[in-house]
Amino acid sequence: QVQLVESGGGLVQPGGSLRLSCASSANIFSFNVMGWYRQAPGRERELVTTITRGGSTNYADSVKGRFTISRDTATNTLNLRMDSLKPEDTAVYYCYAKAALADYWGLGTQVTVSS
């Protein structure tokens, strides 16, 4: 069973930065796609960013130019660098991985942007 474990969330002031990490129990190149989703209170879970096995990236319009997805193959970790954070970025952030026969989710990490 694949496990994805997020870390790095917390409280940050508007304009600040955070770096989220997602540690995978499986080789990250076994997944077709990995990415980050988020869910704010009272809202549906939404796509933040994805990266394919080949390295192609996709970002939600709301985070383009502020967030950067990356991979560390040595540690099987997916990262999300978040800069210029806004209060509307407040949400639980989930790591996601799509394999050939199944999708996997982490339990999430809370990000709160507030002064």
Short mmCIF file of C-alpha atoms in Angstrom, two decimals:
data_model
loop_
_atom_site.label_atom_id
_atom_site.label_comp_id
_atom_site.label_asym_id
_atom_site.label_seq_id
_atom_site.Cartn_x
_atom_site.Cartn_y
_atom_site.Cartn_z
CA GLN A 1 0.00 0.00 0.00
CA VAL A 2 1.44 3.34 -1.05
CA GLN A 3 1.65 5.99 1.64
CA LEU A 4 1.95 9.72 1.05
CA VAL A 5 2.83 11.87 4.05
CA GLU A 6 2.68 15.65 3.86
CA SER A 7 4.64 18.05 6.04
CA GLY A 8 5.55 21.73 6.18
CA GLY A 9 2.21 23.38 6.77
CA GLY A 10 1.66 26.07 9.34
CA LEU A 11 0.70 29.67 10.01
CA VAL A 12 2.28 32.38 7.85
CA GLN A 13 1.63 36.07 7.34
CA PRO A 14 0.34 37.40 4.01
CA GLY A 15 3.23 37.81 1.61
CA GLY A 16 5.19 35.07 3.30
CA SER A 17 6.44 31.72 2.05
CA LEU A 18 6.08 28.06 2.95
CA ARG A 19 7.49 24.85 1.56
CA LEU A 20 5.36 21.72 1.67
CA SER A 21 6.80 18.25 1.23
CA CYS A 22 5.18 14.92 0.45
CA ALA A 23 7.16 11.80 1.26
CA SER A 24 6.19 8.77 -0.81
CA SER A 25 6.69 5.16 0.27
CA ALA A 26 6.98 4.23 -3.39
CA ASN A 27 9.33 5.37 -6.11
CA ILE A 28 7.82 8.59 -7.39
CA PHE A 29 8.57 7.60 -10.98
CA SER A 30 6.10 4.74 -10.58
CA PHE A 31 3.34 7.35 -10.74
CA ASN A 32 1.98 8.81 -13.96
CA VAL A 33 1.16 12.09 -12.25
CA MET A 34 1.74 13.63 -8.85
CA GLY A 35 0.37 16.84 -7.54
CA TRP A 36 -1.15 19.01 -4.85
CA TYR A 37 -4.79 19.76 -4.20
CA ARG A 38 -6.30 21.97 -1.52
CA GLN A 39 -9.61 22.31 0.26
CA ALA A 40 -10.75 25.40 2.09
CA PRO A 41 -13.59 25.30 4.65
CA GLY A 42 -16.95 25.08 2.93
CA ARG A 43 -15.41 24.60 -0.50
CA GLU A 44 -14.70 21.67 -2.76
CA ARG A 45 -11.22 20.24 -3.13
CA GLU A 46 -9.44 21.97 -5.99
CA LEU A 47 -6.36 21.35 -8.09
CA VAL A 48 -3.31 23.42 -7.22
CA THR A 49 -0.60 21.93 -9.39
CA THR A 50 0.51 18.68 -11.02
CA ILE A 51 3.67 17.23 -12.48
CA THR A 52 3.83 14.29 -14.88
CA ARG A 53 6.41 11.53 -14.89
CA GLY A 54 8.05 13.33 -17.77
CA GLY A 55 8.27 16.56 -15.83
CA SER A 56 5.47 18.59 -17.42
CA THR A 57 3.80 20.89 -14.93
CA ASN A 58 0.37 22.46 -14.67
CA TYR A 59 -0.79 25.18 -12.28
CA ALA A 60 -4.14 26.62 -11.30
CA ASP A 61 -4.46 30.20 -12.51
CA SER A 62 -4.78 31.39 -8.92
CA VAL A 63 -1.26 30.19 -8.03
CA LYS A 64 0.67 30.71 -11.28
CA GLY A 65 3.85 32.65 -10.70
CA ARG A 66 3.67 32.14 -6.93
CA PHE A 67 3.82 28.36 -6.42
CA THR A 68 6.42 25.93 -7.74
CA ILE A 69 6.18 22.14 -7.78
CA SER A 70 9.33 20.03 -7.78
CA ARG A 71 10.57 16.52 -7.14
CA ASP A 72 13.48 15.03 -5.23
CA THR A 73 14.10 11.62 -6.74
CA ALA A 74 16.77 10.74 -4.21
CA THR A 75 14.28 10.88 -1.36
CA ASN A 76 11.06 10.14 -3.29
CA THR A 77 9.64 13.47 -2.20
CA LEU A 78 7.31 15.88 -3.92
CA ASN A 79 7.68 19.52 -2.93
CA LEU A 80 5.59 22.65 -3.22
CA ARG A 81 7.22 26.04 -2.78
CA MET A 82 4.61 28.70 -2.03
CA ASP A 83 5.57 32.36 -2.22
CA SER A 84 3.60 35.60 -1.91
CA LEU A 85 0.95 33.77 0.08
CA LYS A 86 -2.50 35.30 0.35
CA PRO A 87 -5.28 34.73 2.90
CA GLU A 88 -7.26 32.96 0.17
CA ASP A 89 -4.52 30.31 0.02
CA THR A 90 -5.64 29.11 3.44
CA ALA A 91 -6.67 25.47 3.13
CA VAL A 92 -5.72 21.90 3.85
CA TYR A 93 -3.20 20.87 1.20
CA TYR A 94 -3.23 17.27 -0.02
CA CYS A 95 -0.58 15.34 -1.88
CA TYR A 96 -1.88 13.21 -4.75
CA ALA A 97 -0.38 10.44 -6.86
CA LYS A 98 -1.90 8.66 -9.83
CA ALA A 99 -0.58 5.20 -10.61
CA ALA A 100 -1.67 2.85 -13.39
CA LEU A 101 -4.34 1.11 -11.32
CA ALA A 102 -5.02 3.39 -8.38
CA ASP A 103 -4.97 6.92 -7.04
CA TYR A 104 -3.40 7.78 -3.70
CA TRP A 105 -3.91 10.67 -1.30
CA GLY A 106 -2.12 11.92 1.75
CA LEU A 107 -3.97 12.99 4.89
CA GLY A 108 -3.25 16.66 4.30
CA THR A 109 -1.42 19.50 5.98
CA GLN A 110 -3.01 22.76 7.11
CA VAL A 111 -1.80 26.05 5.67
CA THR A 112 -3.14 29.22 7.27
CA VAL A 113 -2.30 32.64 5.87
CA SER A 114 -3.24 35.34 8.35
CA SER A 115 -1.85 38.40 10.04
#
